[in-house]
Structures are given as structure tokens and as C-alpha cells.
XYZ file of C-alpha atoms in Angstrom:
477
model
C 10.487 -16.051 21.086
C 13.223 -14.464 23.453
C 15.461 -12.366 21.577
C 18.836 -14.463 22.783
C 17.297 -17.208 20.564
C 19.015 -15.076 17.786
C 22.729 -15.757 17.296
C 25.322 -13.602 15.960
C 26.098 -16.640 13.573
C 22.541 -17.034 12.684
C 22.541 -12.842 11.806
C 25.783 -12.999 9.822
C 25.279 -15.744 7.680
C 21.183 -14.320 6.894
C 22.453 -11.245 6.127
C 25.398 -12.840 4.179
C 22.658 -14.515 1.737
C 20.807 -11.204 1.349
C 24.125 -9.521 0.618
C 24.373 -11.620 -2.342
C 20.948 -12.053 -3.513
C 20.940 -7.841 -3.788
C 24.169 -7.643 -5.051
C 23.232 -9.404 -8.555
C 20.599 -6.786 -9.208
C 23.776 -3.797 -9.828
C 26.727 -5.961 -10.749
C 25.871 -6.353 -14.418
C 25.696 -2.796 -15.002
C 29.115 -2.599 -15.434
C 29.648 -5.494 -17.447
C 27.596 -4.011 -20.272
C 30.477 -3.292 -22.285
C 32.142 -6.141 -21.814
C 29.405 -8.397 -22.859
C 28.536 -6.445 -25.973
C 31.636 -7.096 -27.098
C 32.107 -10.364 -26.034
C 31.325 -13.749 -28.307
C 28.071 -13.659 -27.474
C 27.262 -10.701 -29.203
C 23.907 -10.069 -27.964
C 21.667 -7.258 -29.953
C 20.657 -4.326 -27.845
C 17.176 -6.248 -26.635
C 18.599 -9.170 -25.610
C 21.209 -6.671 -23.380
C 18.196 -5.463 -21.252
C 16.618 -8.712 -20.920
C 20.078 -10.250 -19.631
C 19.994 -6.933 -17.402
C 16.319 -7.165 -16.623
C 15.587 -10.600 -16.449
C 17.151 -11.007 -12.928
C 14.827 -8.273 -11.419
C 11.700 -9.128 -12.880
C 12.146 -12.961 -11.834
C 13.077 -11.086 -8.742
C 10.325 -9.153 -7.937
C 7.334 -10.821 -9.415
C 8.042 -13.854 -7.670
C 8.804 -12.560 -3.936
C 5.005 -12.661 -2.525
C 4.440 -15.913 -3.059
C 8.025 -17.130 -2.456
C 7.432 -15.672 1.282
C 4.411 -17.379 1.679
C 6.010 -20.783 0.190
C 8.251 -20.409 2.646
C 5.905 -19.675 5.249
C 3.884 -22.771 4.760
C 6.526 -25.219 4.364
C 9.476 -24.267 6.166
C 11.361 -21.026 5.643
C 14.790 -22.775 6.672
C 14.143 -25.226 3.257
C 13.017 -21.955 1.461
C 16.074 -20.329 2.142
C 18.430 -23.172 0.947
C 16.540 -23.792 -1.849
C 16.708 -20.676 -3.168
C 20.482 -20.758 -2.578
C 20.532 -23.765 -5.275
C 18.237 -22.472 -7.834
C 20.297 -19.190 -7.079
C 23.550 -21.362 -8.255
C 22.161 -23.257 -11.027
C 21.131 -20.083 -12.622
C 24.363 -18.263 -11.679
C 26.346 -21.537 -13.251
C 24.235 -21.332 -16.661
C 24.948 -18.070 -17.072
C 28.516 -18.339 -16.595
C 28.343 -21.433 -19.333
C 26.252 -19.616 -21.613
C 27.046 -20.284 -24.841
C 24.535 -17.575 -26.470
C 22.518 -14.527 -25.001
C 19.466 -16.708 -24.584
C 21.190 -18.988 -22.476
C 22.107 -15.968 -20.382
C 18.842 -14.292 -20.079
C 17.436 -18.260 -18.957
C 20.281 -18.221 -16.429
C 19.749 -14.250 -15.223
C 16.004 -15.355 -14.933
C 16.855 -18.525 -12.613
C 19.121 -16.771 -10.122
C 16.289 -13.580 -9.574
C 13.810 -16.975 -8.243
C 16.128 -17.985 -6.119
C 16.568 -14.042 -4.723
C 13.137 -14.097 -4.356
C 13.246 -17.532 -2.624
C 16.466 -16.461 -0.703
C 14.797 -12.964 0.523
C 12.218 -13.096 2.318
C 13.061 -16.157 3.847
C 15.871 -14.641 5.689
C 13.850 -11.518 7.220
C 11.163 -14.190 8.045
C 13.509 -16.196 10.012
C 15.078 -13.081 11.866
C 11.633 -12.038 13.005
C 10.489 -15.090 14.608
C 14.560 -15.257 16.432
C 14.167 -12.228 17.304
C 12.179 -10.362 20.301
C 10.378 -7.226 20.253
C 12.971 -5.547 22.080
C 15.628 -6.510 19.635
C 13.810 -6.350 16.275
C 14.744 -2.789 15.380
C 18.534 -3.669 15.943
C 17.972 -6.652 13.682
C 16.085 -4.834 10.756
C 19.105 -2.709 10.531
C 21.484 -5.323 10.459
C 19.129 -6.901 7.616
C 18.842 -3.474 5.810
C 22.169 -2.798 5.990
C 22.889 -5.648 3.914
C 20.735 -4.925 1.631
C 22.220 -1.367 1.107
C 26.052 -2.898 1.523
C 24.756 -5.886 -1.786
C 24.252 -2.514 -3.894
C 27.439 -1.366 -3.314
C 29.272 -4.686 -3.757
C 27.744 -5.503 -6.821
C 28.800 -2.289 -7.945
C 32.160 -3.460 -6.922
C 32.684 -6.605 -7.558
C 31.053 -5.551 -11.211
C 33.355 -2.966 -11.459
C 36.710 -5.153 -10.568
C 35.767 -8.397 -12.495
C 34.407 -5.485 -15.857
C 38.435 -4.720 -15.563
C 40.353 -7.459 -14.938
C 38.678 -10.858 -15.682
C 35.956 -12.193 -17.983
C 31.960 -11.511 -17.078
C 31.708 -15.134 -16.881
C 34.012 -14.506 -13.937
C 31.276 -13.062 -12.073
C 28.731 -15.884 -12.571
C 31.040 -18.479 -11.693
C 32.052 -16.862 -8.413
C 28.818 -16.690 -7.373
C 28.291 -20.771 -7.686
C 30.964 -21.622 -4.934
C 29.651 -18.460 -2.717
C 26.458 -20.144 -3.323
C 27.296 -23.195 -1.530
C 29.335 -21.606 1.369
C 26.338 -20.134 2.078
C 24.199 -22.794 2.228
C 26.857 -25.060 4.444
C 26.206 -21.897 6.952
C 22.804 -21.821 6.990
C 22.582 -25.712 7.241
C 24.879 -25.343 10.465
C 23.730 -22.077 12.376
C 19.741 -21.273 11.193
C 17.306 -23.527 13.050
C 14.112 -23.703 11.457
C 10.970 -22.150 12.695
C 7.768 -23.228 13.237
C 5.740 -23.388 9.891
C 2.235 -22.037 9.964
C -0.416 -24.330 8.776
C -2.858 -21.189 8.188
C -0.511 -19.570 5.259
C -2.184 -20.420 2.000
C -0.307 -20.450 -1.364
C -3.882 -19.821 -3.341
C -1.996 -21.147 -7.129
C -5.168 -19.369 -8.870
C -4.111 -16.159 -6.416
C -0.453 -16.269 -7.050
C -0.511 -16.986 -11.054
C -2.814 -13.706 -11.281
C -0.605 -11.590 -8.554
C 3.150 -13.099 -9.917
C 1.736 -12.195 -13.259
C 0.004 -8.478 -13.141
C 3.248 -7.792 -11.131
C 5.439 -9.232 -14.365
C 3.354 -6.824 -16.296
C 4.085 -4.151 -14.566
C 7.515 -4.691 -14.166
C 8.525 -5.210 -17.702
C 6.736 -2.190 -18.523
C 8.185 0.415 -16.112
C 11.820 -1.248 -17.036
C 10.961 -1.317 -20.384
C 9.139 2.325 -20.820
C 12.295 4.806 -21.437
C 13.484 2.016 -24.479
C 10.119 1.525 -26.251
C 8.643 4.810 -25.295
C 5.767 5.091 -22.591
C 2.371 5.693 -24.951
C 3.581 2.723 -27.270
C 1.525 0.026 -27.736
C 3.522 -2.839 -25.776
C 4.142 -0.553 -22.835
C 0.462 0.720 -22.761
C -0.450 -3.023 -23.238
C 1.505 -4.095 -20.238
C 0.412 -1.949 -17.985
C -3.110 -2.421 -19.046
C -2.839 -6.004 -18.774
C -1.015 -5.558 -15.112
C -3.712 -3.618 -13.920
C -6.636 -6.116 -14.982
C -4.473 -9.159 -13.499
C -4.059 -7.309 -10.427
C -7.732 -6.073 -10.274
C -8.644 -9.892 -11.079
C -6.220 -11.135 -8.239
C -8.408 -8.502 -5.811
C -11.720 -9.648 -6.589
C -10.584 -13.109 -6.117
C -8.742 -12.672 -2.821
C -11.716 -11.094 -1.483
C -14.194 -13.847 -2.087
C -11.436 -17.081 -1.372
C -12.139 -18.260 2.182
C -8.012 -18.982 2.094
C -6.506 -16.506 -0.424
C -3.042 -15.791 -0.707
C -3.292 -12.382 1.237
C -6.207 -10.501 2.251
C -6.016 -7.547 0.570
C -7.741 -5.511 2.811
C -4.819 -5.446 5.014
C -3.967 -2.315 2.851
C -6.982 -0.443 4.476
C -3.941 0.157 7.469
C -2.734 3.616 7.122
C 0.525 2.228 8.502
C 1.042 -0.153 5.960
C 0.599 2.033 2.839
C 2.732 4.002 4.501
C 5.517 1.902 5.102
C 4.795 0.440 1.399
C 5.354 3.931 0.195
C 8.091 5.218 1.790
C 10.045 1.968 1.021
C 9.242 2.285 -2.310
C 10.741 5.808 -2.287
C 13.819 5.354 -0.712
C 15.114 2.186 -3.215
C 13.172 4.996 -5.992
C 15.978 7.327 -5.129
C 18.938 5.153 -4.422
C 18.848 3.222 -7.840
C 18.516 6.249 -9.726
C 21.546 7.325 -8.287
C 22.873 4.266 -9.001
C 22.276 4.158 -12.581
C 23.857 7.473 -13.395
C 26.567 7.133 -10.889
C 28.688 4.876 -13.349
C 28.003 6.722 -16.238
C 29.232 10.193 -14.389
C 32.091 8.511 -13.046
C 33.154 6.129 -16.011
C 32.081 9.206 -18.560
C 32.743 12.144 -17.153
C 35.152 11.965 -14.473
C 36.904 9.482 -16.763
C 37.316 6.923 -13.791
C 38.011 2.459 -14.797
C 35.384 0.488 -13.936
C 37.364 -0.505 -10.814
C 37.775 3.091 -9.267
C 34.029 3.685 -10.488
C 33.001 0.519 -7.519
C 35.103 2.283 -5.316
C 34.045 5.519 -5.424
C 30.357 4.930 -4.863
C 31.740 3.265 -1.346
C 30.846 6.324 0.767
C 27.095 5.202 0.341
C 27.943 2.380 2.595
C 29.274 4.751 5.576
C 25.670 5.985 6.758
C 24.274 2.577 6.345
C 26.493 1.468 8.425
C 26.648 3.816 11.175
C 23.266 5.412 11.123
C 20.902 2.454 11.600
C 22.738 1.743 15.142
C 21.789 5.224 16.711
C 18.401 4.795 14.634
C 16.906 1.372 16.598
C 17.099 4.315 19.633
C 13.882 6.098 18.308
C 12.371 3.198 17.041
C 9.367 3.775 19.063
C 9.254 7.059 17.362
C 8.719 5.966 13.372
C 7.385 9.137 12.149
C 10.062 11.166 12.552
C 13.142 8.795 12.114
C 11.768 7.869 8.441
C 10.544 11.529 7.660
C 14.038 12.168 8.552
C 15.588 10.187 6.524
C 13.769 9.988 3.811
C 14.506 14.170 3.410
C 17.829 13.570 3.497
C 17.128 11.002 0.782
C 16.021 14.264 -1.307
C 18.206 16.444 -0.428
C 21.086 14.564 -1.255
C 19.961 13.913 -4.508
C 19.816 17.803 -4.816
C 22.905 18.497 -3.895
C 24.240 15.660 -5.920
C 22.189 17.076 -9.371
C 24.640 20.308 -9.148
C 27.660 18.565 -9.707
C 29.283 18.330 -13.108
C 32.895 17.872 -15.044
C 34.781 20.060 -12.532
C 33.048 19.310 -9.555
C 35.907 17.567 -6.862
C 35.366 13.806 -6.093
C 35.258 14.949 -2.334
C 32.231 17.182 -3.330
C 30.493 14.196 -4.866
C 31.286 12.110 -2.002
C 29.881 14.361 0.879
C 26.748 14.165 -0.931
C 26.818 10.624 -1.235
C 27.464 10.593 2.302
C 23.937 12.235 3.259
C 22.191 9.848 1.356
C 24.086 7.175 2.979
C 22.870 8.619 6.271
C 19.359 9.144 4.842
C 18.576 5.840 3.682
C 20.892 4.083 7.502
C 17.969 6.214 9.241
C 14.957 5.020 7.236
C 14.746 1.794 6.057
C 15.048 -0.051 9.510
C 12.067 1.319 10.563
C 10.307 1.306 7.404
C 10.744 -2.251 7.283
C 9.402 -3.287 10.260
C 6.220 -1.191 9.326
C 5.686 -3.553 6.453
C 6.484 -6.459 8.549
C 4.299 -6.129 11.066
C 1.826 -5.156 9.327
C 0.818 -8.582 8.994
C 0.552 -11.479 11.793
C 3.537 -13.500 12.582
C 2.826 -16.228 10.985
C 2.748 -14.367 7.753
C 6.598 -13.216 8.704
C 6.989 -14.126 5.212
C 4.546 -12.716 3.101
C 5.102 -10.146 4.728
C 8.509 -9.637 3.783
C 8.041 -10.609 0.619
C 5.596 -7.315 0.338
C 8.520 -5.183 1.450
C 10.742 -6.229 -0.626
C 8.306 -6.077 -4.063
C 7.811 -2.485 -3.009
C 11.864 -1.766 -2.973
C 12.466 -3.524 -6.546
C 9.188 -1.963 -7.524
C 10.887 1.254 -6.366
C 14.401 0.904 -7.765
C 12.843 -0.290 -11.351
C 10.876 3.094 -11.284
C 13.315 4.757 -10.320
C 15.858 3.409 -13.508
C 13.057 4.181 -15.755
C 12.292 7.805 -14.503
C 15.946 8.834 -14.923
C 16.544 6.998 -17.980
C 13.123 8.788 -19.498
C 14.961 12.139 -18.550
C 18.445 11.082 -19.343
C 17.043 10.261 -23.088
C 15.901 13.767 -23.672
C 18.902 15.663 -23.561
C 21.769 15.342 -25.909
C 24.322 14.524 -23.086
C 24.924 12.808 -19.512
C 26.228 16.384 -18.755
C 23.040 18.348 -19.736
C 20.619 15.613 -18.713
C 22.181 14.444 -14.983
C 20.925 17.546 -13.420
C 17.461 17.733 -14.245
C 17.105 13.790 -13.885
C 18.585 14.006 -10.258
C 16.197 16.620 -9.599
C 12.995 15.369 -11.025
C 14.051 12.314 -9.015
C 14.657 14.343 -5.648
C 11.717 16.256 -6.127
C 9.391 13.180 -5.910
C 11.378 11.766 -3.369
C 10.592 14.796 -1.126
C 7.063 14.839 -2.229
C 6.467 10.887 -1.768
C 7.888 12.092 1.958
C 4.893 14.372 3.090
C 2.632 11.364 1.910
C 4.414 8.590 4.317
C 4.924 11.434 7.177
C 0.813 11.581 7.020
C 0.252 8.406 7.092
C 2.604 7.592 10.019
C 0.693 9.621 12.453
C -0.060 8.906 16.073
C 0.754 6.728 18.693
C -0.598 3.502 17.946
C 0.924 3.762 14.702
C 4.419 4.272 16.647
C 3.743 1.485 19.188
C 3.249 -0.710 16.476
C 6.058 0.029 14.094
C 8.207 -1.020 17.023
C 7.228 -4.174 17.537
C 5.422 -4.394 20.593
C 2.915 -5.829 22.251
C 0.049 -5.235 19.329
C 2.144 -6.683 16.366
C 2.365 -9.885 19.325
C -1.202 -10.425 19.899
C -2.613 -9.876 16.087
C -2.001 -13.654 15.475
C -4.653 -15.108 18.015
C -6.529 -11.779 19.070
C -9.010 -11.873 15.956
C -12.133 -13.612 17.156
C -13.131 -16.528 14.508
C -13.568 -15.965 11.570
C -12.250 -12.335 11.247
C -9.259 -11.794 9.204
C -5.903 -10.426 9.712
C -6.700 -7.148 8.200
C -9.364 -6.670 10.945
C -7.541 -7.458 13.873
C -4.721 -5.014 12.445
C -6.785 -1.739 12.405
């Protein structure tokens, strides 16, 4: 489809949605307080499944959303995930006791996962190969701006109105949304060949579950207990199970031989890495600034605003080299790292300026990377798998922000301080981040890998150039 079939209406209002359905996942941090104190009264469990109820819903569900929507319209998709978005958002904000809250947390993260995918879906099949890198950074950038504004807009309602302030908003916003997308996204052709698979998807959405709750859930109930052993034990044989069924269903949900591609493991990877690195700074950053620095919750959603400078800026310059993957995302992915090690040296005394330049490179790391990382995982699959496609993408970023909560939490819990115990979490945190690197640098080698990662002409022709009967997987190698 020509690439002026994309308006700038159309862009704005996608990303718009996105915005919001990312911004969810950091705005309760900073409510924490507030709701332990509140009526509700909710017992430390019940506090991380109101945290963690949105992400897991969020994640475990986004594969099949983005083939839901690929089968039956991604336009309908994307506004029905705006209501189930708002009906969870509203029960939240009427909760009348924390399980009532958790149901309503759990709610909105479907509708993300509806709401997600969806919109990258639809801005692939407006947009043309010439313009797709510009539009993945518009798409990423929103995704990197909803961290920051739920940070914010956690931060400013933590301080001066109720929490149920927050949910409330969000049911109005909601519907403004959906008014736009009703008047400015046209809907796209559905594809008759994407397959939900329900036996497929109840074994995927559920090893995925399993492993969710227990990487979230690892640093509070200890990682050789029995429930977290159990869970990951249990996501690895639902997973294994889904694989051995995909493999022999004529129409499964995905082939998963698609991750024989280098490119796509890759891409996987190095998405995974960057949101690994970016949520663990976000998780400390309110604690250092609230705990330390002694900053309100207000300032403390300000001050992490520098992160959105390089996501802005960078991306533009970055859809330049997009026929050059490899080194844009090694790029920026190492600045990923080293900004984490420059920010694990800071401590009381260190000058909010200090703290900011840092933030600033990993602002510019993660503007540089996650375009083009994106569109790896995109189109990795055919085009009429836009969704599912996304939908992989963005499992591998919550994957990789969940992991990286848990890995700094694990560290965090050892040492008697957030003073003593920043340093070496920022670190151990940096120091995969730069290790993860050298993996997706490998496995973005050569030029077909670059050709393809830009969107040209071999992402175009992988829908009908597979003779009969030979799967996606094979026509991608």
C-alpha cells in the first residue's frame, strides 16, 4: 500500500492509544503509598497483584490478541480493546476492596494487549516500505513517551488527588480515543489465512502467564521456592506442549519455526534487552529520587523527563541508516549499557544535572534502537501476520521490563539500603545489557539481514512467494 495512504491523523491518534495503553504499566508505582494507606487497605500480596495484574494480563495475552485482530479486523480490535481498556480502568476507580482492583487492573492489561498490536498492525499495512522506519519511530516513541507519562501523571495525581483519580481519567481518555480512531483509521484488509488455534493459544497465553508471574514474583517469594520453581516448571512444559502442537496443526497459531531466522531471535533479543534495561531504571529511579534526593512524587515524574529527549530526537536521524540495522541497534543498545553505568555511580551528593546527562544517553540509546529493532520482529513474519507479529514484539518488551524489575529488585533485597544496593543493581543490570548486545550484533549480520530489516522488497514478497504448501518460516530464510 503507498505510503501517502498513512495520515498524520491516522499516526497521531495510533500512537495516542499506545501512549496510554504503556503508560498504565508505570503509573501505579507511585501510587503505592497512597493506596496502602487508603480504605482499601490491601495486605502486601494483594499490592503486587494490583501492581502486577495489569502486566501479566498484558503480556500473556498480546500473541493471540494480534492474531484476533488479524483475522477479524484490526480496526474492531483496536476499539475494542479501548472499551475493555475503560471498563477495567472504571472498576478500578469504583473499587470498593483490593480484589475489585486487582479484577479491574487485570481488565485494562486485555485491552493493552488488544489495543497494542492492533495499532502497529494497522501502521504497517498504511504504511510503505520507504516510510516504515519513520513510522516505527513514531510508534516507538510512544511507547517510550507512555513510560514517562505514567511516571508523571502517577507522580502528580500520588500528590494532589486521590488514586482513584487516575482510573477515572483514564475512562473519558478512553473514549476520546476511540471517537478518533472511529473517524481517522480505515480498516485494513483482514487475512482469512491467520488462525486463532484456541487449543494453541490456551497453552501459549498460559506457559507465558507462568512465566510471567514467576519472574515478577521471584525477588518476593524467593527464586528456588517452591511456587516460583513450580511456575516456571509449569511455563516451560505449557510452552514445550504449545511447540509440539504448533508443529503438527496444519493451521496453528504461529509456526514456530519462524524462530529458526537468525534475524528474528535477534530482533526478539535485543528488544527484550533494551525494555530489560529501561524498567530497571525505572523502578529504582523513584525510589532514588523520592528517597534519597528527597524529591515529591510530582518533581520525581518530572525529573525522569530527560529520558524522553533522545526518544524524541534520535529515532528521526535513526530511519537514515535503516538499511544499516546492525550497527544502528548495536549502537544503541551500548549506549543502553553504558548509561546504566554511569548512572550506578551516582549517590546522595551526586547533582540532579549529573543524573540527568546520564539519563540523557539512555534516552539517545534506546531513540536509536528500538525503531529498527521493531521492524526486525515485524517483518519477520508475512504481512498478513502484521499482527502476530507485533504482538511477538511487544511480549518480548514486557517480557523484558518484568525481568528486568525482578533482577534489580533480587539485588536491591540484598543490601541493607537503596544507597548500598543501587550501584551494584545498575551494574549487574548494565552488564547484561552489554553482554545481551554482542549476542543481537551476531545475529544481525550481513546484507540480507539489513535489506530485510528495512522493509524492502523481501519482507513484500514473503506473503505469496512460498510455493504451496510451505510455510512462512520457509519462505523467510
Amino acid at each position: 500500500m503507498p505510503s501517502h495512504a498513512l495520515k498524520r491523523a491516522t499516526l497521531l491518534t495510533l500512537c495516542a492509544c499506545v501512549l496510554v495503553a504503556q503508560s498504565m504499566v508505570a503509573a501505579i508505582n507511585l501510587l503505592i503509598p497512597e493506596l496502602i494507606a487508603s480504605s482499601l487497605h490491601p495486605s502486601h500480596t494483594e499490592m503486587l497483584w494490583t501492581v502486577d495484574a495489569y502486566v501479566i494480563a498484558f503480556a500473556g495475552l498480546l500473541v493471540p490478541a494480534g492474531a484476533l485482530g488479524d483475522r477479524y479486523g484490526r480496526k474492531g480490535a483496536l476499539l475494542a480493546g479501548l472499551a475493555l481498556f475503560a471498563t477495567g480502568a472504571a472498576t478500578s476507580a469504583l473499587a470498593s476492596g483490593p480484589a475489585v482492583l486487582i479484577a479491574g487492573r487485570g481488565l485494562s492489561g486485555a485491552g493493552a494487549a488488544l489495543i497494542t498490536p492492533a495499532t502497529l498492525s494497522i501502521l504497517m499495512h498504511l504504511t510503505g516500505p520507504e516510510s516504515r522506519a519513520r513510522t516505527m519511530a513514531a510508534w516507538t516513541l510512544a511507547l517510550g513517551l507512555g513510560g514517562a507519562a505514567g511516571n508523571l501523571g502517577g507522580g502528580l495525581v500520588g500528590q494532589y488527588l486521590s488514586w482513584r483519580a487516575l482510573f477515572a481519567a483514564m475512562v473519558p481518555l478512553a473514549a476520546l480515543l476511540a471517537l478518533a480512531v472511529a473517524v481517522t483509521t480505515p480498516r485494513t484488509e483482514r487475512s482469512t489465512r491467520s488462525n486463532l488455534d484456541p487449543l494453541g493459544t490456551l497453552l501459549l497465553t498460559s506457559g507465558l502467564v507462568a512465566v510471567l508471574f514467576g519472574i515478577i514474583e521471584g525477588p518476593a517469594y524467593g527464586w528456588t521456592s517452591p511456587r516460583i520453581l513450580g511456575s516456571f516448571t509449569a511455563g516451560a512444559l505449557l510452552t514445550a506442549l504449545f511447540t509440539a502442537h504448533a508443529l503438527r496443526s496444519p493451521k496453528p497459531l504461529f509456526d514456530p519455526r519462524v524462530f529458526a531466522s537468525a534475524r528474528l531471535r535477534s530482533a526478539t533479543l535485543g528488544t527484550a534487552t533494551g525494555f530489560f534495561g529501561l524498567f530497571s531504571l525505572f523502578y529504582v529511579n523513584s525510589q532514588y529520587l523520592q528517597g534519597v534526593k528527597g524529591y515529591g512524587a510530582a518533581l520525581t515524574g518530572v525529573a525522569i523527563m530527560p529520558l524522553t529527549v533522545g526518544m524524541a530526537l534520535v529515532p528521526r536521524f535513526a530511519a537514515r541508516w535503516a538499511n544499516h540495522p546492525r550497527p544502528v541497534i548495536g549502537t544503541g543498545l551500548g549506549l543502553i549499557g553504558a548509561g546504566l553505568l554511569g548512572t550506578s555511580t551516582i549517590d546522595a551528593s551526586t547533582p540532579y544535572w549529573a543524573y540527568a546527562c546520564w539519563l540523557l544517553v539512555i534516552s539517545a540509546g534506546t531513540g536509536l534502537s528500538m525503531p529498527a529493532l521493531t521492524l526486525g520482529v515485524v517483518n519477520s513474519l508475512p504481512p498478513h501476520q502484521a499482527g502476530l507479529g507485533s504482538g511477538l514484539g511487544t511480549t518480548a518488551r514486557e517480557t523484558g521490563a518484568a525481568l528486568g524489575v525482578a533482577v534489580t529488585g533480587t539485588v536491591l533485597s540484598a543490601h541493607t539500603d537503596l544507597t548500598s544496593g543501587m550501584g551494584p543493581a545498575l551494574r549487574t543490570v548494565a552488564l547484561t545489557v552489554l553482554a545481551s548486545t554482542a549476542l543481537v550484533i551476531a545475529g544481525y549480520g550481513g546484507r540480507k539481514s539489513a535489506r530485510r530489516a528495512a522493509g524492502t522488497a523481501d519482507v513484500e514478497r514473503a506473503e505469496g512467494a512460498a510455493p504451496s504448501g510451505t510455510r512462512p518460516a520457509d519462505a523467510l530464510r
